[in-house]
PDB file of C-alpha atoms in Angstrom:
ATOM      1  CA  MET S  21       4.514  49.394 -40.549  1.00 88.00           C
ATOM      2  CA  MET S  22       7.740  50.327 -38.798  1.00 93.00           C
ATOM      3  CA  LYS S  23       7.954  53.876 -37.370  1.00 96.00           C
ATOM      4  CA  LEU S  24      10.926  56.243 -37.210  1.00 97.00           C
ATOM      5  CA  LEU S  25      11.349  59.419 -35.174  1.00 97.00           C
ATOM      6  CA  CYS S  26      13.760  61.963 -36.675  1.00 97.00           C
ATOM      7  CA  VAL S  27      15.160  64.587 -34.272  1.00 96.00           C
ATOM      8  CA  ASP S  28      17.167  67.256 -36.118  1.00 93.00           C
ATOM      9  CA  SER S  29      17.433  71.026 -35.883  1.00 91.00           C
ATOM     10  CA  GLU S  30      18.084  71.383 -39.630  1.00 91.00           C
ATOM     11  CA  PRO S  31      14.981  71.152 -41.860  1.00 92.00           C
ATOM     12  CA  VAL S  32      16.983  69.853 -44.837  1.00 92.00           C
ATOM     13  CA  TYR S  33      18.158  66.777 -42.945  1.00 92.00           C
ATOM     14  CA  ARG S  34      14.682  66.126 -41.598  1.00 93.00           C
ATOM     15  CA  GLU S  35      13.469  66.136 -45.206  1.00 94.00           C
ATOM     16  CA  ILE S  36      16.290  63.875 -46.476  1.00 93.00           C
ATOM     17  CA  ILE S  37      15.840  61.337 -43.673  1.00 94.00           C
ATOM     18  CA  SER S  38      12.078  61.269 -44.203  1.00 94.00           C
ATOM     19  CA  LEU S  39      12.455  60.637 -47.940  1.00 93.00           C
ATOM     20  CA  CYS S  40      15.030  57.888 -47.456  1.00 93.00           C
ATOM     21  CA  ALA S  41      13.055  56.104 -44.752  1.00 94.00           C
ATOM     22  CA  GLU S  42       9.718  56.344 -46.564  1.00 94.00           C
ATOM     23  CA  LYS S  43      11.303  54.662 -49.615  1.00 92.00           C
ATOM     24  CA  GLU S  44      11.914  51.683 -47.349  1.00 92.00           C
ATOM     25  CA  GLY S  45       8.284  51.620 -46.237  1.00 93.00           C
ATOM     26  CA  VAL S  46       8.938  53.324 -42.904  1.00 95.00           C
ATOM     27  CA  GLU S  47       6.517  55.856 -41.409  1.00 96.00           C
ATOM     28  CA  VAL S  48       8.358  58.982 -40.237  1.00 96.00           C
ATOM     29  CA  LYS S  49       7.703  61.822 -37.809  1.00 96.00           C
ATOM     30  CA  SER S  50      10.170  64.697 -37.567  1.00 95.00           C
ATOM     31  CA  VAL S  51      10.775  67.134 -34.717  1.00 96.00           C
ATOM     32  CA  ALA S  52      13.331  69.893 -34.168  1.00 94.00           C
ATOM     33  CA  SER S  53      13.718  70.210 -30.366  1.00 95.00           C
ATOM     34  CA  TYR S  54      14.508  68.260 -27.211  1.00 95.00           C
ATOM     35  CA  GLU S  55      11.046  68.689 -25.649  1.00 95.00           C
ATOM     36  CA  GLU S  56       9.242  67.816 -28.883  1.00 95.00           C
ATOM     37  CA  ALA S  57      11.351  64.668 -29.144  1.00 96.00           C
ATOM     38  CA  ILE S  58      10.335  63.469 -25.687  1.00 96.00           C
ATOM     39  CA  LEU S  59       6.622  64.220 -26.180  1.00 96.00           C
ATOM     40  CA  THR S  60       6.549  62.641 -29.635  1.00 96.00           C
ATOM     41  CA  PHE S  61       8.474  59.577 -28.479  1.00 96.00           C
ATOM     42  CA  GLU S  62       5.891  58.920 -25.746  1.00 95.00           C
ATOM     43  CA  SER S  63       2.862  59.395 -28.009  1.00 96.00           C
ATOM     44  CA  TYR S  64       4.263  57.964 -31.268  1.00 95.00           C
ATOM     45  CA  ALA S  65       6.225  54.999 -29.821  1.00 95.00           C
ATOM     46  CA  PRO S  66       8.731  54.787 -32.691  1.00 96.00           C
ATOM     47  CA  ASP S  67      10.726  51.660 -33.515  1.00 96.00           C
ATOM     48  CA  ILE S  68      13.876  53.599 -34.510  1.00 97.00           C
ATOM     49  CA  VAL S  69      15.188  57.078 -33.630  1.00 97.00           C
ATOM     50  CA  THR S  70      17.679  59.247 -35.547  1.00 96.00           C
ATOM     51  CA  LEU S  71      19.091  62.366 -33.870  1.00 95.00           C
ATOM     52  CA  ASP S  72      21.938  64.853 -33.901  1.00 92.00           C
ATOM     53  CA  VAL S  73      24.433  65.619 -31.167  1.00 91.00           C
ATOM     54  CA  ILE S  74      23.212  69.223 -31.146  1.00 89.00           C
ATOM     55  CA  VAL S  75      19.484  69.511 -30.387  1.00 91.00           C
ATOM     56  CA  LYS S  76      17.461  72.657 -29.721  1.00 92.00           C
ATOM     57  CA  GLY S  77      16.700  72.962 -26.020  1.00 93.00           C
ATOM     58  CA  GLY S  78      19.082  70.263 -24.823  1.00 91.00           C
ATOM     59  CA  SER S  79      21.892  67.807 -25.493  1.00 92.00           C
ATOM     60  CA  GLY S  80      21.710  64.854 -27.857  1.00 93.00           C
ATOM     61  CA  TYR S  81      23.623  62.782 -25.321  1.00 94.00           C
ATOM     62  CA  ASP S  82      21.058  63.504 -22.606  1.00 95.00           C
ATOM     63  CA  LEU S  83      18.217  62.921 -25.057  1.00 95.00           C
ATOM     64  CA  VAL S  84      19.445  59.424 -25.919  1.00 95.00           C
ATOM     65  CA  GLN S  85      19.588  58.490 -22.246  1.00 95.00           C
ATOM     66  CA  LYS S  86      16.100  59.900 -21.672  1.00 95.00           C
ATOM     67  CA  LEU S  87      14.618  58.070 -24.674  1.00 96.00           C
ATOM     68  CA  LYS S  88      16.299  54.803 -23.700  1.00 95.00           C
ATOM     69  CA  ALA S  89      14.731  55.093 -20.256  1.00 94.00           C
ATOM     70  CA  LEU S  90      11.307  55.836 -21.778  1.00 95.00           C
ATOM     71  CA  SER S  91      11.553  52.828 -24.113  1.00 93.00           C
ATOM     72  CA  GLY S  92      11.444  50.477 -21.109  1.00 90.00           C
ATOM     73  CA  ASN S  93      11.657  46.852 -22.251  1.00 87.00           C
ATOM     74  CA  ARG S  94      11.325  47.766 -25.930  1.00 91.00           C
ATOM     75  CA  PHE S  95      14.425  47.661 -28.118  1.00 93.00           C
ATOM     76  CA  VAL S  96      14.602  51.039 -29.924  1.00 96.00           C
ATOM     77  CA  PRO S  97      17.832  51.642 -31.890  1.00 96.00           C
ATOM     78  CA  MET S  98      19.216  55.190 -31.527  1.00 96.00           C
ATOM     79  CA  ILE S  99      21.205  56.373 -34.546  1.00 95.00           C
ATOM     80  CA  PHE S 100      23.302  59.534 -34.304  1.00 94.00           C
ATOM     81  CA  LEU S 101      23.625  61.594 -37.511  1.00 92.00           C
ATOM     82  CA  ALA S 102      26.258  64.169 -36.597  1.00 88.00           C
ATOM     83  CA  SER S 103      28.489  66.750 -38.320  1.00 85.00           C
ATOM     84  CA  HIS S 104      31.045  66.352 -35.545  1.00 81.00           C
ATOM     85  CA  THR S 105      32.983  63.202 -36.381  1.00 79.00           C
ATOM     86  CA  ALA S 106      35.864  63.351 -33.915  1.00 85.00           C
ATOM     87  CA  ASP S 107      36.632  60.143 -32.064  1.00 88.00           C
ATOM     88  CA  SER S 108      35.779  61.803 -28.767  1.00 89.00           C
ATOM     89  CA  VAL S 109      32.303  62.738 -30.069  1.00 90.00           C
ATOM     90  CA  MET S 110      31.594  59.221 -31.305  1.00 91.00           C
ATOM     91  CA  ASP S 111      32.832  57.819 -28.004  1.00 92.00           C
ATOM     92  CA  LYS S 112      30.449  60.060 -26.042  1.00 93.00           C
ATOM     93  CA  CYS S 113      27.572  59.063 -28.335  1.00 93.00           C
ATOM     94  CA  PHE S 114      28.040  55.341 -27.750  1.00 94.00           C
ATOM     95  CA  LYS S 115      28.642  55.813 -24.029  1.00 93.00           C
ATOM     96  CA  ALA S 116      25.361  57.739 -23.841  1.00 93.00           C
ATOM     97  CA  GLY S 117      23.549  54.695 -25.307  1.00 92.00           C
ATOM     98  CA  ALA S 118      23.659  55.149 -29.090  1.00 93.00           C
ATOM     99  CA  ASP S 119      23.402  52.049 -31.279  1.00 94.00           C
ATOM    100  CA  ASP S 120      24.969  53.544 -34.404  1.00 95.00           C
ATOM    101  CA  PHE S 121      26.766  56.634 -35.703  1.00 94.00           C
ATOM    102  CA  ILE S 122      26.623  58.069 -39.249  1.00 92.00           C
ATOM    103  CA  PRO S 123      28.570  61.243 -40.083  1.00 91.00           C
ATOM    104  CA  LYS S 124      26.963  64.155 -41.934  1.00 88.00           C
ATOM    105  CA  PRO S 125      26.716  64.718 -44.800  1.00 87.00           C
ATOM    106  CA  PHE S 126      25.774  61.093 -45.326  1.00 85.00           C
ATOM    107  CA  ASN S 127      25.363  58.971 -48.417  1.00 85.00           C
ATOM    108  CA  GLU S 128      21.765  57.904 -49.072  1.00 89.00           C
ATOM    109  CA  VAL S 129      22.832  54.354 -49.961  1.00 91.00           C
ATOM    110  CA  LEU S 130      24.824  54.026 -46.734  1.00 90.00           C
ATOM    111  CA  PHE S 131      21.933  55.405 -44.686  1.00 92.00           C
ATOM    112  CA  ASN S 132      19.476  52.958 -46.277  1.00 93.00           C
ATOM    113  CA  ILE S 133      21.792  50.001 -45.633  1.00 94.00           C
ATOM    114  CA  ARG S 134      22.219  50.921 -41.983  1.00 94.00           C
ATOM    115  CA  LEU S 135      18.495  51.627 -41.619  1.00 94.00           C
ATOM    116  CA  LYS S 136      17.529  48.226 -43.039  1.00 94.00           C
ATOM    117  CA  THR S 137      20.027  46.554 -40.715  1.00 95.00           C
ATOM    118  CA  HIS S 138      18.413  48.176 -37.694  1.00 95.00           C
ATOM    119  CA  MET S 139      14.941  47.339 -39.010  1.00 95.00           C
ATOM    120  CA  ARG S 140      15.929  43.655 -39.103  1.00 95.00           C
ATOM    121  CA  HIS S 141      17.250  43.919 -35.548  1.00 94.00           C
ATOM    122  CA  VAL S 142      13.964  45.432 -34.395  1.00 94.00           C
ATOM    123  CA  GLU S 143      11.948  42.668 -36.075  1.00 94.00           C
ATOM    124  CA  LEU S 144      14.135  40.004 -34.510  1.00 94.00           C
ATOM    125  CA  MET S 145      13.735  41.553 -31.067  1.00 93.00           C
ATOM    126  CA  LYS S 146       9.952  41.808 -31.502  1.00 91.00           C
ATOM    127  CA  GLU S 147       9.824  38.150 -32.491  1.00 93.00           C
ATOM    128  CA  MET S 148      11.917  37.238 -29.462  1.00 92.00           C
ATOM    129  CA  TYR S 149       9.570  39.215 -27.180  1.00 90.00           C
ATOM    130  CA  ARG S 150       6.554  37.449 -28.712  1.00 91.00           C
ATOM    131  CA  LYS S 151       8.110  34.031 -28.177  1.00 92.00           C
ATOM    132  CA  ASN S 152       9.170  34.887 -24.640  1.00 90.00           C
ATOM    133  CA  LYS S 153       5.629  36.004 -23.887  1.00 89.00           C
ATOM    134  CA  ALA S 154       4.264  32.731 -25.256  1.00 89.00           C
ATOM    135  CA  LEU S 155       6.810  30.734 -23.246  1.00 90.00           C
ATOM    136  CA  THR S 156       5.877  32.649 -20.101  1.00 89.00           C
ATOM    137  CA  TYR S 157       2.207  31.878 -20.717  1.00 88.00           C
ATOM    138  CA  TYR S 158       2.852  28.150 -21.200  1.00 85.00           C
ATOM    139  CA  GLN S 159       5.139  28.072 -18.167  1.00 85.00           C
ATOM    140  CA  LYS S 160       2.342  29.509 -16.044  1.00 86.00           C
ATOM    141  CA  MET S 161      -0.065  26.951 -17.479  1.00 82.00           C
ATOM    142  CA  ILE S 162       2.340  24.129 -16.582  1.00 75.00           C
ATOM    143  CA  GLU S 163       2.705  25.500 -13.058  1.00 78.00           C
ATOM    144  CA  ARG S 164      -1.084  25.581 -12.702  1.00 80.00           C
ATOM    145  CA  GLU S 165      -1.312  22.001 -13.985  1.00 71.00           C
ATOM    146  CA  HIS S 166       1.276  20.890 -11.448  1.00 71.00           C
ATOM    147  CA  GLU S 167      -0.671  22.598  -8.670  1.00 74.00           C
ATOM    148  CA  MET S 168      -3.855  20.836  -9.770  1.00 72.00           C
ATOM    149  CA  ALA S 169      -2.034  17.503 -10.001  1.00 66.00           C
ATOM    150  CA  HIS S 170      -0.583  18.035  -6.546  1.00 68.00           C
ATOM    151  CA  HIS S 171      -4.104  18.694  -5.229  1.00 71.00           C
ATOM    152  CA  VAL S 172      -5.304  15.451  -6.832  1.00 67.00           C
ATOM    153  CA  LEU S 173      -2.439  13.533  -5.267  1.00 66.00           C
ATOM    154  CA  ASP S 174      -3.184  14.988  -1.828  1.00 67.00           C
ATOM    155  CA  HIS S 175      -6.816  13.965  -2.198  1.00 67.00           C
ATOM    156  CA  ILE S 176      -5.805  10.420  -3.089  1.00 64.00           C
ATOM    157  CA  GLN S 177      -3.457  10.092  -0.147  1.00 65.00           C
ATOM    158  CA  THR S 178      -6.162  11.001   2.379  1.00 69.00           C
ATOM    159  CA  ARG S 179      -7.852   7.614   1.797  1.00 69.00           C
ATOM    160  CA  SER S 180      -4.628   5.631   1.747  1.00 76.00           C
ATOM    161  CA  GLU S 181      -3.189   4.325   5.015  1.00 77.00           C
ATOM    162  CA  LYS S 182      -0.367   6.232   6.620  1.00 73.00           C
ATOM    163  CA  ASN S 183       3.022   4.747   7.399  1.00 67.00           C
ATOM    164  CA  SER S 184       2.993   2.169  10.180  1.00 68.00           C
ATOM    165  CA  GLU S 185       5.231  -0.555  11.612  1.00 67.00           C
ATOM    166  CA  GLN S 186       4.175  -2.846   8.782  1.00 68.00           C
ATOM    167  CA  VAL S 187       4.162  -0.386   5.841  1.00 72.00           C
ATOM    168  CA  ALA S 188       6.395   2.566   4.965  1.00 73.00           C
ATOM    169  CA  ILE S 189       6.215   4.567   1.728  1.00 70.00           C
ATOM    170  CA  THR S 190       9.044   6.870   0.649  1.00 67.00           C
ATOM    171  CA  ARG S 191       8.598   9.242  -2.283  1.00 60.00           C
ATOM    172  CA  LEU S 192      11.520  10.942  -4.014  1.00 56.00           C
ATOM    173  CA  SER S 193      10.159  12.907  -6.965  1.00 52.00           C
ATOM    174  CA  ALA S 194      11.621  15.547  -9.242  1.00 47.00           C
ATOM    175  CA  ALA S 195       8.223  17.209  -9.730  1.00 47.00           C
ATOM    176  CA  SER S 196       5.149  17.957  -7.656  1.00 50.00           C
ATOM    177  CA  PHE S 197       3.446  15.034  -9.408  1.00 54.00           C
ATOM    178  CA  ASN S 198       5.750  12.823 -11.459  1.00 60.00           C
ATOM    179  CA  GLY S 199       3.256  10.100 -12.300  1.00 65.00           C
ATOM    180  CA  ASP S 200       3.986   7.881  -9.272  1.00 79.00           C
ATOM    181  CA  LEU S 201       1.117   6.557  -7.193  1.00 83.00           C
ATOM    182  CA  ALA S 202       1.148   4.460  -4.001  1.00 86.00           C
ATOM    183  CA  LEU S 203      -2.050   3.193  -2.312  1.00 90.00           C
ATOM    184  CA  VAL S 204      -2.310   0.999   0.787  1.00 91.00           C
ATOM    185  CA  LYS S 205      -5.512  -0.192   2.497  1.00 91.00           C
ATOM    186  CA  THR S 206      -6.419  -2.970   4.916  1.00 92.00           C
ATOM    187  CA  ARG S 207      -9.514  -4.960   3.920  1.00 93.00           C
ATOM    188  CA  SER S 208     -12.272  -6.178   6.230  1.00 93.00           C
ATOM    189  CA  ASP S 209     -10.659  -9.641   6.267  1.00 93.00           C
ATOM    190  CA  ALA S 210      -7.453  -7.996   7.657  1.00 92.00           C
ATOM    191  CA  ALA S 211      -5.528  -8.569   4.402  1.00 93.00           C
ATOM    192  CA  ARG S 212      -3.585  -5.527   3.246  1.00 93.00           C
ATOM    193  CA  LEU S 213      -3.860  -4.468  -0.418  1.00 94.00           C
ATOM    194  CA  VAL S 214      -1.090  -2.403  -2.018  1.00 93.00           C
ATOM    195  CA  PHE S 215      -0.903  -0.685  -5.393  1.00 93.00           C
ATOM    196  CA  VAL S 216       2.266   1.028  -6.665  1.00 91.00           C
ATOM    197  CA  GLY S 217       1.884   2.645 -10.085  1.00 89.00           C
ATOM    198  CA  ASP S 218       3.914   4.785 -12.447  1.00 88.00           C
ATOM    199  CA  PHE S 219       2.038   6.719 -15.135  1.00 87.00           C
ATOM    200  CA  THR S 220       3.777   7.926 -18.261  1.00 84.00           C
ATOM    201  CA  GLY S 221       4.370  11.679 -18.154  1.00 70.00           C
ATOM    202  CA  HIS S 222       3.947  13.948 -15.170  1.00 65.00           C
ATOM    203  CA  GLY S 223       1.767  16.787 -13.954  1.00 63.00           C
ATOM    204  CA  LEU S 224      -1.932  16.995 -14.799  1.00 66.00           C
ATOM    205  CA  PRO S 225      -1.925  14.413 -17.653  1.00 65.00           C
ATOM    206  CA  ALA S 226      -0.532  11.774 -15.298  1.00 68.00           C
ATOM    207  CA  SER S 227      -2.965  12.675 -12.531  1.00 70.00           C
ATOM    208  CA  ILE S 228      -5.979  12.163 -14.836  1.00 74.00           C
ATOM    209  CA  GLY S 229      -5.519   8.399 -14.647  1.00 79.00           C
ATOM    210  CA  ALA S 230      -4.860   8.469 -10.909  1.00 82.00           C
ATOM    211  CA  LEU S 231      -8.460   9.291  -9.946  1.00 82.00           C
ATOM    212  CA  PRO S 232     -10.187   6.285 -11.575  1.00 87.00           C
ATOM    213  CA  VAL S 233      -7.386   3.992 -10.388  1.00 89.00           C
ATOM    214  CA  MET S 234      -7.916   5.252  -6.850  1.00 88.00           C
ATOM    215  CA  GLN S 235     -11.678   4.682  -7.008  1.00 88.00           C
ATOM    216  CA  THR S 236     -11.256   1.198  -8.507  1.00 93.00           C
ATOM    217  CA  PHE S 237      -8.668   0.287  -5.865  1.00 93.00           C
ATOM    218  CA  PHE S 238     -10.812   1.286  -2.887  1.00 92.00           C
ATOM    219  CA  ASP S 239     -13.897  -0.349  -4.398  1.00 93.00           C
ATOM    220  CA  ALA S 240     -11.842  -3.553  -4.666  1.00 94.00           C
ATOM    221  CA  VAL S 241     -10.921  -3.217  -0.995  1.00 94.00           C
ATOM    222  CA  ASP S 242     -14.594  -3.016  -0.030  1.00 93.00           C
ATOM    223  CA  ASP S 243     -15.571  -5.915  -2.336  1.00 94.00           C
ATOM    224  CA  LEU S 244     -12.631  -8.185  -1.329  1.00 94.00           C
ATOM    225  CA  VAL S 245     -11.666  -8.518  -5.000  1.00 93.00           C
ATOM    226  CA  CYS S 246      -8.689 -10.733  -5.820  1.00 92.00           C
ATOM    227  CA  VAL S 247      -5.495  -9.237  -7.256  1.00 94.00           C
ATOM    228  CA  ASN S 248      -5.962 -10.621 -10.780  1.00 92.00           C
ATOM    229  CA  GLU S 249      -9.510  -9.272 -11.026  1.00 93.00           C
ATOM    230  CA  LEU S 250      -8.379  -5.882  -9.733  1.00 94.00           C
ATOM    231  CA  ALA S 251      -5.670  -5.743 -12.414  1.00 94.00           C
ATOM    232  CA  VAL S 252      -8.308  -6.459 -15.062  1.00 93.00           C
ATOM    233  CA  ARG S 253     -10.611  -3.739 -13.697  1.00 93.00           C
ATOM    234  CA  ILE S 254      -7.859  -1.106 -13.578  1.00 94.00           C
ATOM    235  CA  ASN S 255      -6.687  -2.070 -17.050  1.00 93.00           C
ATOM    236  CA  ARG S 256     -10.207  -1.858 -18.450  1.00 92.00           C
ATOM    237  CA  ILE S 257     -10.850   1.648 -17.174  1.00 92.00           C
ATOM    238  CA  LEU S 258      -7.401   2.990 -18.143  1.00 91.00           C
ATOM    239  CA  PHE S 259      -7.680   1.466 -21.611  1.00 91.00           C
ATOM    240  CA  SER S 260     -10.978   3.289 -22.084  1.00 90.00           C
ATOM    241  CA  ILE S 261      -9.862   6.760 -20.891  1.00 87.00           C
ATOM    242  CA  LEU S 262      -6.141   7.122 -21.607  1.00 86.00           C
ATOM    243  CA  PRO S 263      -4.742   8.172 -25.005  1.00 85.00           C
ATOM    244  CA  ASP S 264      -2.704   5.500 -26.767  1.00 84.00           C
ATOM    245  CA  TYR S 265       0.609   7.095 -25.751  1.00 84.00           C
ATOM    246  CA  MET S 266      -0.149   6.834 -22.023  1.00 87.00           C
ATOM    247  CA  PHE S 267      -0.223   3.836 -19.725  1.00 91.00           C
ATOM    248  CA  CYS S 268       0.476   2.838 -16.122  1.00 92.00           C
ATOM    249  CA  ALA S 269       3.102   0.343 -15.070  1.00 93.00           C
ATOM    250  CA  GLY S 270       2.406  -1.054 -11.626  1.00 92.00           C
ATOM    251  CA  TYR S 271       2.589  -3.617  -8.814  1.00 92.00           C
ATOM    252  CA  LEU S 272      -0.410  -5.111  -7.016  1.00 95.00           C
ATOM    253  CA  ILE S 273       0.275  -6.924  -3.764  1.00 93.00           C
ATOM    254  CA  LEU S 274      -2.117  -8.639  -1.355  1.00 94.00           C
ATOM    255  CA  MET S 275      -0.684  -9.616   2.056  1.00 92.00           C
ATOM    256  CA  THR S 276      -2.759 -11.786   4.374  1.00 91.00           C
ATOM    257  CA  GLN S 277      -2.464 -11.982   8.159  1.00 87.00           C
ATOM    258  CA  GLU S 278      -0.954 -15.438   7.749  1.00 88.00           C
ATOM    259  CA  GLY S 279       1.931 -13.943   5.765  1.00 83.00           C
ATOM    260  CA  GLU S 280       0.849 -15.135   2.330  1.00 90.00           C
ATOM    261  CA  ILE S 281       1.585 -12.733  -0.548  1.00 90.00           C
ATOM    262  CA  THR S 282      -0.156 -12.521  -3.918  1.00 92.00           C
ATOM    263  CA  TYR S 283       1.798 -10.433  -6.411  1.00 93.00           C
ATOM    264  CA  TRP S 284       0.948  -8.999  -9.828  1.00 94.00           C
ATOM    265  CA  GLY S 285       3.436  -6.911 -11.823  1.00 93.00           C
ATOM    266  CA  GLY S 286       2.940  -5.163 -15.146  1.00 93.00           C
ATOM    267  CA  GLY S 287       5.694  -3.272 -16.960  1.00 92.00           C
ATOM    268  CA  MET S 288       7.705  -2.548 -13.803  1.00 90.00           C
ATOM    269  CA  PRO S 289      11.253  -3.542 -12.783  1.00 89.00           C
ATOM    270  CA  ASN S 290      11.591  -6.641 -10.633  1.00 87.00           C
ATOM    271  CA  ALA S 291      10.442  -6.156  -7.056  1.00 86.00           C
ATOM    272  CA  PHE S 292      12.673  -7.191  -4.172  1.00 87.00           C
ATOM    273  CA  ILE S 293      11.511  -9.391  -1.319  1.00 86.00           C
ATOM    274  CA  ARG S 294      13.532 -10.271   1.760  1.00 86.00           C
ATOM    275  CA  ARG S 295      12.910 -13.841   2.886  1.00 83.00           C
ATOM    276  CA  SER S 296      12.736 -14.903   6.542  1.00 82.00           C
ATOM    277  CA  ASN S 297      16.284 -16.273   6.249  1.00 88.00           C
ATOM    278  CA  GLY S 298      17.567 -12.824   5.264  1.00 87.00           C
ATOM    279  CA  LEU S 299      18.112 -13.579   1.584  1.00 92.00           C
ATOM    280  CA  VAL S 300      16.819 -11.139  -1.051  1.00 91.00           C
ATOM    281  CA  ASP S 301      14.700 -12.593  -3.842  1.00 90.00           C
ATOM    282  CA  TYR S 302      12.980 -11.127  -6.898  1.00 87.00           C
ATOM    283  CA  LEU S 303       9.335 -10.847  -7.859  1.00 86.00           C
ATOM    284  CA  HIS S 304       9.224 -10.716 -11.642  1.00 86.00           C
ATOM    285  CA  SER S 305       6.908  -8.378 -13.540  1.00 87.00           C
ATOM    286  CA  ASN S 306       5.421 -10.663 -16.193  1.00 87.00           C
ATOM    287  CA  HIS S 307       2.547  -8.605 -17.571  1.00 91.00           C
ATOM    288  CA  MET S 308       2.067  -5.616 -19.851  1.00 91.00           C
ATOM    289  CA  PRO S 309       1.508  -2.189 -18.258  1.00 93.00           C
ATOM    290  CA  LEU S 310      -2.073  -1.249 -17.481  1.00 93.00           C
ATOM    291  CA  GLY S 311      -4.010   0.606 -20.148  1.00 91.00           C
ATOM    292  CA  ILE S 312      -2.241  -0.845 -23.218  1.00 90.00           C
ATOM    293  CA  LEU S 313      -4.076  -4.092 -23.983  1.00 87.00           C
ATOM    294  CA  SER S 314      -7.822  -4.308 -24.507  1.00 82.00           C
ATOM    295  CA  ALA S 315      -9.882  -5.787 -21.698  1.00 63.00           C
ATOM    296  CA  SER S 316     -10.341  -9.151 -23.422  1.00 57.00           C
ATOM    297  CA  VAL S 317      -6.650  -9.629 -24.193  1.00 51.00           C
ATOM    298  CA  ALA S 318      -5.575  -8.433 -20.744  1.00 49.00           C
ATOM    299  CA  ARG S 319      -7.894 -10.944 -19.048  1.00 50.00           C
ATOM    300  CA  ARG S 320      -6.252 -13.826 -20.975  1.00 46.00           C
ATOM    301  CA  VAL S 321      -2.722 -12.852 -19.938  1.00 42.00           C
ATOM    302  CA  VAL S 322      -3.330 -11.958 -16.258  1.00 45.00           C
TER     303      VAL S 322
END
């Protein structure tokens, strides 16, 4: 139930305002002085305040400023109900922080219309605060996910080879983890195995698939697995763990000491290769991304 605080030195107006507001389903507390208004505002936490320019023990203008300060981040409409209707009085009311001005004596219908208008404003502001709070919560959750994903990525990179004269990896990402993955490792037979992958999505969801891919990749390095078999293994594990709206496009490259290159591409743009004569050629990506096809189908098309 919405709450209204009525501040008025005249008992008759406190009674009229209470009756009008209660007809609209509003709970009302009435006070007659400046100090009572401040104490009641702090303890009652009203949604709307009505007050007069003339208040026992102080000024209505000062009271509005005090109550606005006490309301903090809450939106609490302040409605002046005043016998003084000169333009200068209304101007001072609004400059002090008032949200509305109704001259006394006022019409009950007019008061109810204005009251309901301010009640709608209060409800809209409360809904906005609730949604902002929810958005803030989800934003913090996303930030935490990105931190976790970044930690996963750092862990992965510790096992991958660093840049050298033969290999250089450059990452330009718009997020802490944007779904890109690059792994390089030299096998015991001196051949260098490379995996470049791009998961759908970013943040923690994308990093979930990175861990099993990493483990499968380094196991393949130890076991001297061929590129086609490695593609099948990665596809099998991603197909089993990823939801149907996620997959990983990627390159697999095996470079021997003799300069021979074995290339596998799934769902990625064409790769560039510079030949010994200086010409640039293309390596076409002829397969589906990893994690889409079942293991049996993927093995037939690799």
